[in-house]
Coordinates of C-alpha atoms in Angstrom, one line a residue:
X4 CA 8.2 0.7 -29.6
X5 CA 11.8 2.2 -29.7
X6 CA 13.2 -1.2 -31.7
X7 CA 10.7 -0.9 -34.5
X8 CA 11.2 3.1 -34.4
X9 CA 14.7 3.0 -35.1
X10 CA 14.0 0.4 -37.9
X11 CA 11.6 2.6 -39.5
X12 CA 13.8 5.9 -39.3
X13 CA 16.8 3.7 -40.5
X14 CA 14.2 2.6 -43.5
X15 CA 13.5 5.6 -44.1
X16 CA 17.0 7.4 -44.1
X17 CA 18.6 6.7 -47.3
X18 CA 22.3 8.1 -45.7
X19 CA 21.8 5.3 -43.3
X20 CA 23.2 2.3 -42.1
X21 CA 26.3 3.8 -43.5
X22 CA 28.9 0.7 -42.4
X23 CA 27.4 -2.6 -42.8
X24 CA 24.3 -2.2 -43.6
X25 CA 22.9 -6.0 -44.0
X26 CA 24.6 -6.9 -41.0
X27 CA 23.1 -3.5 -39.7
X28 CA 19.4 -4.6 -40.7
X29 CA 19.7 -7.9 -39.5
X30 CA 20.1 -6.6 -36.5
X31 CA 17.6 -4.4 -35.9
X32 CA 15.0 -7.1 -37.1
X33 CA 16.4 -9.8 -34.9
X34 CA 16.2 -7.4 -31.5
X35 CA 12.7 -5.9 -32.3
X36 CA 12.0 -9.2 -32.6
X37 CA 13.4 -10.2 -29.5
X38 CA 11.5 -6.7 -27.9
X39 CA 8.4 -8.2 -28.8
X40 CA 9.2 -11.6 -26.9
X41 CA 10.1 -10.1 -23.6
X42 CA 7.2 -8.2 -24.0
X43 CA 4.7 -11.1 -24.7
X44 CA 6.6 -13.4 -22.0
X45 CA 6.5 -10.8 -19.1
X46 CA 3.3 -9.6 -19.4
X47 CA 1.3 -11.1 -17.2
X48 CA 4.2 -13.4 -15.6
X49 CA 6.4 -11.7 -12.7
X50 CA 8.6 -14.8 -12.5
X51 CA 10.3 -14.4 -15.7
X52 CA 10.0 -10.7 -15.5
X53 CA 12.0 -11.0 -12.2
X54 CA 14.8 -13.8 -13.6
X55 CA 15.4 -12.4 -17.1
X56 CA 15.9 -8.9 -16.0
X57 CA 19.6 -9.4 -15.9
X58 CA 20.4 -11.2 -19.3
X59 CA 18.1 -9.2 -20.9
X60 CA 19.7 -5.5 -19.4
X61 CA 22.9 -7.0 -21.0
X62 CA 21.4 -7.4 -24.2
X63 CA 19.7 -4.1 -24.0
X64 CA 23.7 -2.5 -23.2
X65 CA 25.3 -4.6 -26.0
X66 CA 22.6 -3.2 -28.6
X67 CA 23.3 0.5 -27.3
X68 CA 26.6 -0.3 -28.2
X69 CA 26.7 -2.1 -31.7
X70 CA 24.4 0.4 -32.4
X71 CA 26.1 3.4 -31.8
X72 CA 29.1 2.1 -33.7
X73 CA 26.8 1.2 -36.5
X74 CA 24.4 4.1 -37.2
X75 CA 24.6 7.6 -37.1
X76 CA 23.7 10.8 -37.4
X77 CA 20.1 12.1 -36.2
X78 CA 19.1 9.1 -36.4
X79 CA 21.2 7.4 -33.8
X80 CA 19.3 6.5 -31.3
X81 CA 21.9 6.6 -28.7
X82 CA 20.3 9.5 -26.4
X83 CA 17.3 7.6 -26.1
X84 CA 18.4 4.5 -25.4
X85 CA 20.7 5.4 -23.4
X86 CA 18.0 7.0 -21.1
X87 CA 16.1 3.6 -21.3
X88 CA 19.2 1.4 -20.1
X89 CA 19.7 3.5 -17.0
X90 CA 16.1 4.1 -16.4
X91 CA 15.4 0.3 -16.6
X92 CA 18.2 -0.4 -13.9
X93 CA 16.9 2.3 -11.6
X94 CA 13.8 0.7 -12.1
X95 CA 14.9 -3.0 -11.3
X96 CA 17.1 -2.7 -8.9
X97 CA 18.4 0.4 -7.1
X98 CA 21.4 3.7 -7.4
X99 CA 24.6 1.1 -7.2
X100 CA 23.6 -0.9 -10.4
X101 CA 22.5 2.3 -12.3
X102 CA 25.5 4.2 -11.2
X103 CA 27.5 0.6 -12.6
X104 CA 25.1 0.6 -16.2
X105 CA 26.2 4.5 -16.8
X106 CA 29.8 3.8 -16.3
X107 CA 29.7 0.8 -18.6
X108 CA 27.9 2.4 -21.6
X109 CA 30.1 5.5 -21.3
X110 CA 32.8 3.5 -21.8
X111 CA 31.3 1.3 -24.6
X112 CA 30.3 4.8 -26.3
X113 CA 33.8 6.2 -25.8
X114 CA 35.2 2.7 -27.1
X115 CA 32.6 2.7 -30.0
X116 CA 33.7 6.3 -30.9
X117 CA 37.5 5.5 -30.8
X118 CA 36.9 2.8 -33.3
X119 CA 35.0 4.9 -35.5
X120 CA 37.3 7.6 -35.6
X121 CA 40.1 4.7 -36.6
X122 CA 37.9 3.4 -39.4
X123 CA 36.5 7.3 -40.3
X124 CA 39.5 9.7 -39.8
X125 CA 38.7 12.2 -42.4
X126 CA 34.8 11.9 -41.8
X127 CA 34.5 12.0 -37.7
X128 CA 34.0 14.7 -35.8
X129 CA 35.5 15.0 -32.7
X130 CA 33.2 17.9 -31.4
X131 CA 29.8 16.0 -31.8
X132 CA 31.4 13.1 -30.2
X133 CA 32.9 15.0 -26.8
X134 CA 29.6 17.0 -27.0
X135 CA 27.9 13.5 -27.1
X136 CA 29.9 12.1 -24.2
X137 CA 29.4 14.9 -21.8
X138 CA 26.0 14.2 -22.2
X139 CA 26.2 10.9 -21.7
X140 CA 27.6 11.4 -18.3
X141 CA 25.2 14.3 -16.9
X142 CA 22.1 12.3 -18.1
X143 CA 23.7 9.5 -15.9
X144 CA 24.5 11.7 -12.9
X145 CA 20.6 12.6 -12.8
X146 CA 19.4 9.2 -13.6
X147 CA 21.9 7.6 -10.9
X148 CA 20.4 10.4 -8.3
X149 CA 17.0 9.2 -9.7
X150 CA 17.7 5.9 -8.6
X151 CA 19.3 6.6 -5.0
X152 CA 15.7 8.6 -4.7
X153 CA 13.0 6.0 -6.1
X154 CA 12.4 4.4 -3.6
X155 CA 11.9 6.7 -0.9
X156 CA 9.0 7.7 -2.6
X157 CA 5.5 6.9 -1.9
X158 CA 2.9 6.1 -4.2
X159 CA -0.3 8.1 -3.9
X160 CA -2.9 8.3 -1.4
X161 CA -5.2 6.1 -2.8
X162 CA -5.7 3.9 0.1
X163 CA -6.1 6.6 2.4
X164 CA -9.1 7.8 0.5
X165 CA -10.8 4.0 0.1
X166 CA -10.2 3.7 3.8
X167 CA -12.1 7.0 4.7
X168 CA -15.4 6.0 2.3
X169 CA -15.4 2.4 5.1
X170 CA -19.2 2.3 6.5
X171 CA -18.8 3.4 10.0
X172 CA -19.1 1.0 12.4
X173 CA -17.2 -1.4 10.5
X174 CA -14.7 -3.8 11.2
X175 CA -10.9 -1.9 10.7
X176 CA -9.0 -4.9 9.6
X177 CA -11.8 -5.7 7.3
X178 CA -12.7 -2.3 6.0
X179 CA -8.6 -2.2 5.2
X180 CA -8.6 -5.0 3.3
X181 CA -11.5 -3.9 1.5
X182 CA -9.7 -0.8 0.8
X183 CA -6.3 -2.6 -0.6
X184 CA -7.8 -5.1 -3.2
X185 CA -9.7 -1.8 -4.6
X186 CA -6.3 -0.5 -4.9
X187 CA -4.7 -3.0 -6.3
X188 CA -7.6 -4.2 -8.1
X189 CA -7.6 -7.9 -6.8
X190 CA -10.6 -10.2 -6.8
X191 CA -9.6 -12.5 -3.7
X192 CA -8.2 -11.5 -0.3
X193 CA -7.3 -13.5 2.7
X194 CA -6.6 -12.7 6.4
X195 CA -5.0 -14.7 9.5
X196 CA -4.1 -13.5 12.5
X197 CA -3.0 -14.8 16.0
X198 CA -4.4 -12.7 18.9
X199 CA -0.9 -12.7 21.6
X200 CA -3.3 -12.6 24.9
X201 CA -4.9 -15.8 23.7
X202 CA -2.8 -17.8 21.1
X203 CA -6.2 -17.9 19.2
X204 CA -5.6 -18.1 15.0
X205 CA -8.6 -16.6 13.1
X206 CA -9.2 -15.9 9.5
X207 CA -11.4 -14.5 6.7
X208 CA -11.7 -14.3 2.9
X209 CA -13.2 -12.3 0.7
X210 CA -13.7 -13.1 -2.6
X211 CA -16.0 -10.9 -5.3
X212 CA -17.3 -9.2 -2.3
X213 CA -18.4 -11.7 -0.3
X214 CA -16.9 -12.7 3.8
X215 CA -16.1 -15.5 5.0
X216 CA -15.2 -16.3 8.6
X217 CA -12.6 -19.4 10.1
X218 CA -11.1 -20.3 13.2
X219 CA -7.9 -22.3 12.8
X220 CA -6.1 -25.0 15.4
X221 CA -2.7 -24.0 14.7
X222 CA 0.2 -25.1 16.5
X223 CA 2.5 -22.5 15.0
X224 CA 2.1 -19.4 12.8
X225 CA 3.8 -18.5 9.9
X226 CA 6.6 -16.9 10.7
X227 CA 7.2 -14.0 7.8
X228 CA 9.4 -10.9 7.4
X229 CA 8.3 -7.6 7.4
X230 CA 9.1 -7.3 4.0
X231 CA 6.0 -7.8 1.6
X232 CA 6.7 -9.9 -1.1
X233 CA 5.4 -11.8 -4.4
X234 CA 4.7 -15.8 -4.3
X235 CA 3.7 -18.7 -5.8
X236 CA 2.9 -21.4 -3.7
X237 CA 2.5 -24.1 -7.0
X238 CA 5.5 -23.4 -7.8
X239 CA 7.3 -22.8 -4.1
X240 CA 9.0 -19.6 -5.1
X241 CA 8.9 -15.7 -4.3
X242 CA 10.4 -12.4 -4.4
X243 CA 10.8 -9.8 -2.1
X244 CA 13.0 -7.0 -1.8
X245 CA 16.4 -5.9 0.3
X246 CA 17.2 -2.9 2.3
X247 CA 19.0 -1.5 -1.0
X248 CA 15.3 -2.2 -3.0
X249 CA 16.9 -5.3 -5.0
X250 CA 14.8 -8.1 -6.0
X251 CA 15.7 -11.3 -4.2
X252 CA 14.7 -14.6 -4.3
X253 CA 12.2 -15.9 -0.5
X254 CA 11.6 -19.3 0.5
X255 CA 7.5 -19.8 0.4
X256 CA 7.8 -23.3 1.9
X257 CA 7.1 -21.9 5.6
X258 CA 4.6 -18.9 4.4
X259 CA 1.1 -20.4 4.5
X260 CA 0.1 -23.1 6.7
X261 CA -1.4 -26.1 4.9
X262 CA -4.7 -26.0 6.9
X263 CA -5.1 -22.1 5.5
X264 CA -3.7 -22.9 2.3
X265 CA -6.6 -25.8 2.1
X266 CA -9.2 -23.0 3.8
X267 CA -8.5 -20.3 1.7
X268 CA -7.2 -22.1 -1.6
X269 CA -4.3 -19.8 -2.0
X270 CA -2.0 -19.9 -5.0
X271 CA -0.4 -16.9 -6.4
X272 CA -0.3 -13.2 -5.0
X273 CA 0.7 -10.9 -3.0
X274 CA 1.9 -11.4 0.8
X275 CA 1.5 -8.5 3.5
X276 CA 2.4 -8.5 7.5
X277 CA -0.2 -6.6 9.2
X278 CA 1.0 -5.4 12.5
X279 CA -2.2 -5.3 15.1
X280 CA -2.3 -4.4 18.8
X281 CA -2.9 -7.4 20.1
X282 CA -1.3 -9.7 17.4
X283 CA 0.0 -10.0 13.6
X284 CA -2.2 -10.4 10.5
X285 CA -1.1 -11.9 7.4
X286 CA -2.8 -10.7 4.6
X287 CA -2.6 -13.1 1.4
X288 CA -4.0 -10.6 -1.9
X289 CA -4.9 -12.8 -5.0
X290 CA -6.4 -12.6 -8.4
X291 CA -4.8 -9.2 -8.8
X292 CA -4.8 -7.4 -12.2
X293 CA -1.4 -7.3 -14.1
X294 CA 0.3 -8.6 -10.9
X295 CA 3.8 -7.4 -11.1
X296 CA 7.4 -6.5 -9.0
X297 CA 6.0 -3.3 -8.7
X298 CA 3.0 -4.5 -6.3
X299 CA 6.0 -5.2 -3.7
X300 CA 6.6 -1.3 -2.8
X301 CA 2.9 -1.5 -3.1
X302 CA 2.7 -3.9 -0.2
X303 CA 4.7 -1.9 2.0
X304 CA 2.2 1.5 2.1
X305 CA -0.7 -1.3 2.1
X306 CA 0.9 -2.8 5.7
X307 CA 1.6 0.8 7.0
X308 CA -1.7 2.2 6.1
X309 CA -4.0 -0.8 7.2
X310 CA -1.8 -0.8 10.6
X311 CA -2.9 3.1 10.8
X312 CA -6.1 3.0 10.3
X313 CA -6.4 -0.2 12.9
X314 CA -4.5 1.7 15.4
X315 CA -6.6 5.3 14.7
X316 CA -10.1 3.1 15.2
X317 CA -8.8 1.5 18.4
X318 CA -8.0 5.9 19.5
X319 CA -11.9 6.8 18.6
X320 CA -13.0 3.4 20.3
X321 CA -10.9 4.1 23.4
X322 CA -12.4 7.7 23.4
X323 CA -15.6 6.9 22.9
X324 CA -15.6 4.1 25.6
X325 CA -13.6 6.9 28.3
X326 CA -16.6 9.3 27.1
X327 CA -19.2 7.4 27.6
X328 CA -17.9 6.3 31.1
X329 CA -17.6 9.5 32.2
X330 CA -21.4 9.9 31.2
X331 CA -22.1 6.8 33.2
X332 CA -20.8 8.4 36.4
X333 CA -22.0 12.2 35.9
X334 CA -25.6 10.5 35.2
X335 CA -25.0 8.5 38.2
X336 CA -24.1 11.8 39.9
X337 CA -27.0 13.1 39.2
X338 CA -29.8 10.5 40.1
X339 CA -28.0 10.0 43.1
X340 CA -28.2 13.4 44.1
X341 CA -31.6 14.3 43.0
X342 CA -34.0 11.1 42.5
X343 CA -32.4 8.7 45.0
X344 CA -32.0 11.8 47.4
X345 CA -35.5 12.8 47.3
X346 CA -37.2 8.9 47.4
X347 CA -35.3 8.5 50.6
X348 CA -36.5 11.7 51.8
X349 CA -40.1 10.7 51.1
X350 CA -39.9 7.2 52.8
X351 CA -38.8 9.0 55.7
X352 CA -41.5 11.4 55.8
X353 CA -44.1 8.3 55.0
X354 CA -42.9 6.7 57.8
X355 CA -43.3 9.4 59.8
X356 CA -47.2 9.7 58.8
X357 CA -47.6 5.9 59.5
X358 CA -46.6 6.7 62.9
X359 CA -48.7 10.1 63.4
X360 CA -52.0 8.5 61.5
X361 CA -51.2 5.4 64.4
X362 CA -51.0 7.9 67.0
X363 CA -54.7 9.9 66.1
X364 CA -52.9 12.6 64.1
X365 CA -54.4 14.3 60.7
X366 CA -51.9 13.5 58.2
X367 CA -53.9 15.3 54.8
X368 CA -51.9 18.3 55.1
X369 CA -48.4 16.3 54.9
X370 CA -49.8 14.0 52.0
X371 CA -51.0 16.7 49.7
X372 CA -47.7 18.6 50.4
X373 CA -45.2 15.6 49.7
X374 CA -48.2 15.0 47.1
X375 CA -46.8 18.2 45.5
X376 CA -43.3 17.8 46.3
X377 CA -43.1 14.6 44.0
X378 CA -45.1 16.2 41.2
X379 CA -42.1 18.8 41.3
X380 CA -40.0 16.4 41.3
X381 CA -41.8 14.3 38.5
X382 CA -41.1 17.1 36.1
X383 CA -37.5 18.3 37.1
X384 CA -36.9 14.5 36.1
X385 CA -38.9 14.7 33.1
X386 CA -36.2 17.9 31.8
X387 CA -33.5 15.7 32.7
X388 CA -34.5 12.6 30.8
X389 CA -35.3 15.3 27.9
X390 CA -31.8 17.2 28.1
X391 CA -30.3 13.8 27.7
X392 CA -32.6 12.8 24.7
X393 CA -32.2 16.7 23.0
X394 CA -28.2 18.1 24.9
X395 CA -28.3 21.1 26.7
X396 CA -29.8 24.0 26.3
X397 CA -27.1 26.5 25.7
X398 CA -27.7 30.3 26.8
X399 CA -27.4 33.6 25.6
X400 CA -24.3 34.3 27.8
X401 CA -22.9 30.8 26.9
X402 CA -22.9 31.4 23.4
X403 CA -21.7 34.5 23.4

């Protein structure tokens, strides 16, 4: 968009290309031209996106260059493309290779300006051009501090919000990576897992919605950094990024077992550690919409947020199970005391009117008493099965 502006505002300015201007034209067709390649070839390929970031960042600085020797006036498009350099390498890589890319095209804009001032003595302007340099160098202080920052920062809580619309009762690990392929958009996820108490290696897919369970016989399990990253498995190569947020090149080769590979058909995606209470999950995120570099920092708040919500369903779970124990042993409390307490009472007393009915004794007065006392007793334990069915009644002086 910027290559075929320039060419149009050059088109259009009849004051301009002042020096050179075949030479001038030719170059500005022949880079829009090579623009629209890197465009068309990185679209939808992360590979080459990856690899040709450097050649094509040194194209990109030897344009900015050439071009501010070439053209000028308002429309120079120096300032902007400028920006575009620095923000690309803050972008790519991290705050030492912008900081590197600002000092360079500083100097290739002082060294561009000193040979037009040669060539130009009477027409250049050595105000506009100091003016211009101290620009130059400010815009690169803030983009330099933009790239020491970028990647402390966190995308937004998108994930959070999927994983709080999960169907109670389900599954965490699945209703997590449920949750990530609606962020990411991807059509095909797939799970494995070793469980540390048993050495057990389970697995499921999903794949336009639909679950699919496995149970692997695994003598070993892939054995993967912390560190998501991109891969191809076709191909046997991957990315993933350093401590400093620079793109690097992973081994695949010990990433998926064959057996899973086979299982799960995996190709190309996106690879995420999972850690687990009992265990490590490898998540494997495929068919995912304009897969790019950029899903890699992605990865990183999938793994912490998944691990989160995993580790906040085991809390409730635990609290729940401590609650309902404690309600196991206050209702135990309470038959004990009242039903079991009374039923003994009463065999006692039965066996007592056995003995006085043997010996010639009227025992109608003790039945139709104990008679009674077991009616009471029926309906004290019919408000105690319905305060557990309904809670307690609360009173007045309660409430208050």
């Amino acid at each position: 968009m910027m290559a075929a502006l320039f060419l149009a505002a050059i088109w259009l300015d009849v004051t301009q290309p002042s020096k050179a201007p075949v030479e001038t034209y030719a170059l500005l067709f022949a880079y829009l031209a090579f623009a629209v390649a890197i465009a068309i070839g990185t679209w939808r390929n992360w590979w080459f996106d990856a690899r040709s970031a450097g050649p094509v960042h040194a194209v990109d600085i030897g344009f900015f260059a050439v071009t501010v020797f070439l053209i000028e006036g308002y429309t120079s498009p120096y300032f902007v493309f400028f920006m575009f350099v620095l923000l690309a390498a803050a972008i790519r890589w991290g705050w030492r290779e912008t900081a590197l890319t600002g000092i360079l095209m500083v100097l290739l804009y002082l060294i561009s300006g000193i040979l037009a001032a040669r060539s130009e003595a009477h027409h250049f302007e050595i105000y506009f051009f100091l003016v211009r340099t101290s620009d130059l160098v400010i815009l690169s202080l803030i983009l330099i501090w933009f790239g020491m920052n970028k990647w402390g920062a966190r995308p937004g809580p998108g994930i959070e919000r999927a994983l709080a619309q999960a169907p109670p009762g389900s599954a965490p690990l699945e209703s997590g990576v449920r949750a990530a392929m609606t962020i990411l958009r991807s059509r095909k996820a797939s799970v494995v897992w070793r469980t540390e108490s048993t050495g057990k290696v389970s697995g499921f897919a999903i794949r336009d919605g639909e679950f699919a369970y496995a149970d692997f016989n695994l003598g070993t399990f892939a054995e993967v950094s912390n560190t998501p990253l991109l891969y191809d498995l076709p191909m046997g190569r991957g990315l993933a990024r350093d401590t400093d947020g620079n793109l690097v090149r992973t081994a695949v080769s010990g990433l998926v077992d064959e057996k899973v590979q086979s299982r799960f058909s995996l190709s190309e995606g996106l690879a995420v550690t999972v850690p687990m209470p009992d265990g490590e999950a490898l998540l494997y995120l495929e068919e995912i919409a304009a897969l790019s570099t950029d899903d890699i920092e992605m990865g990183n708040y999938i793994s912490d947020a998944i691990a989160a919500h995993i580790q906040r369903q085991s809390l409730i779970e635990a609290a729940e199970e401590s609650a309902a124990a404690r309600s196991r042993l206050s209702l135990a409390r309470d038959l004990h005391d009242s039903v079991v307490q009374f039923l003994a009472g009463a065999a006692f007393r039965l066996e007592a009117m056995r003995r006085a009915h043997g010996a010639g004794r009227e025992i109608e007065a003790e039945l139709d008493e104990l008679k009674k006392l077991m009616l009471q007793e029926q309906v004290e334990l019919r408000s105690f099965i319905s305060a557990l069915r309904t809670g307690s009644h609360v009173t007045l002086r309660d409430l208050v």
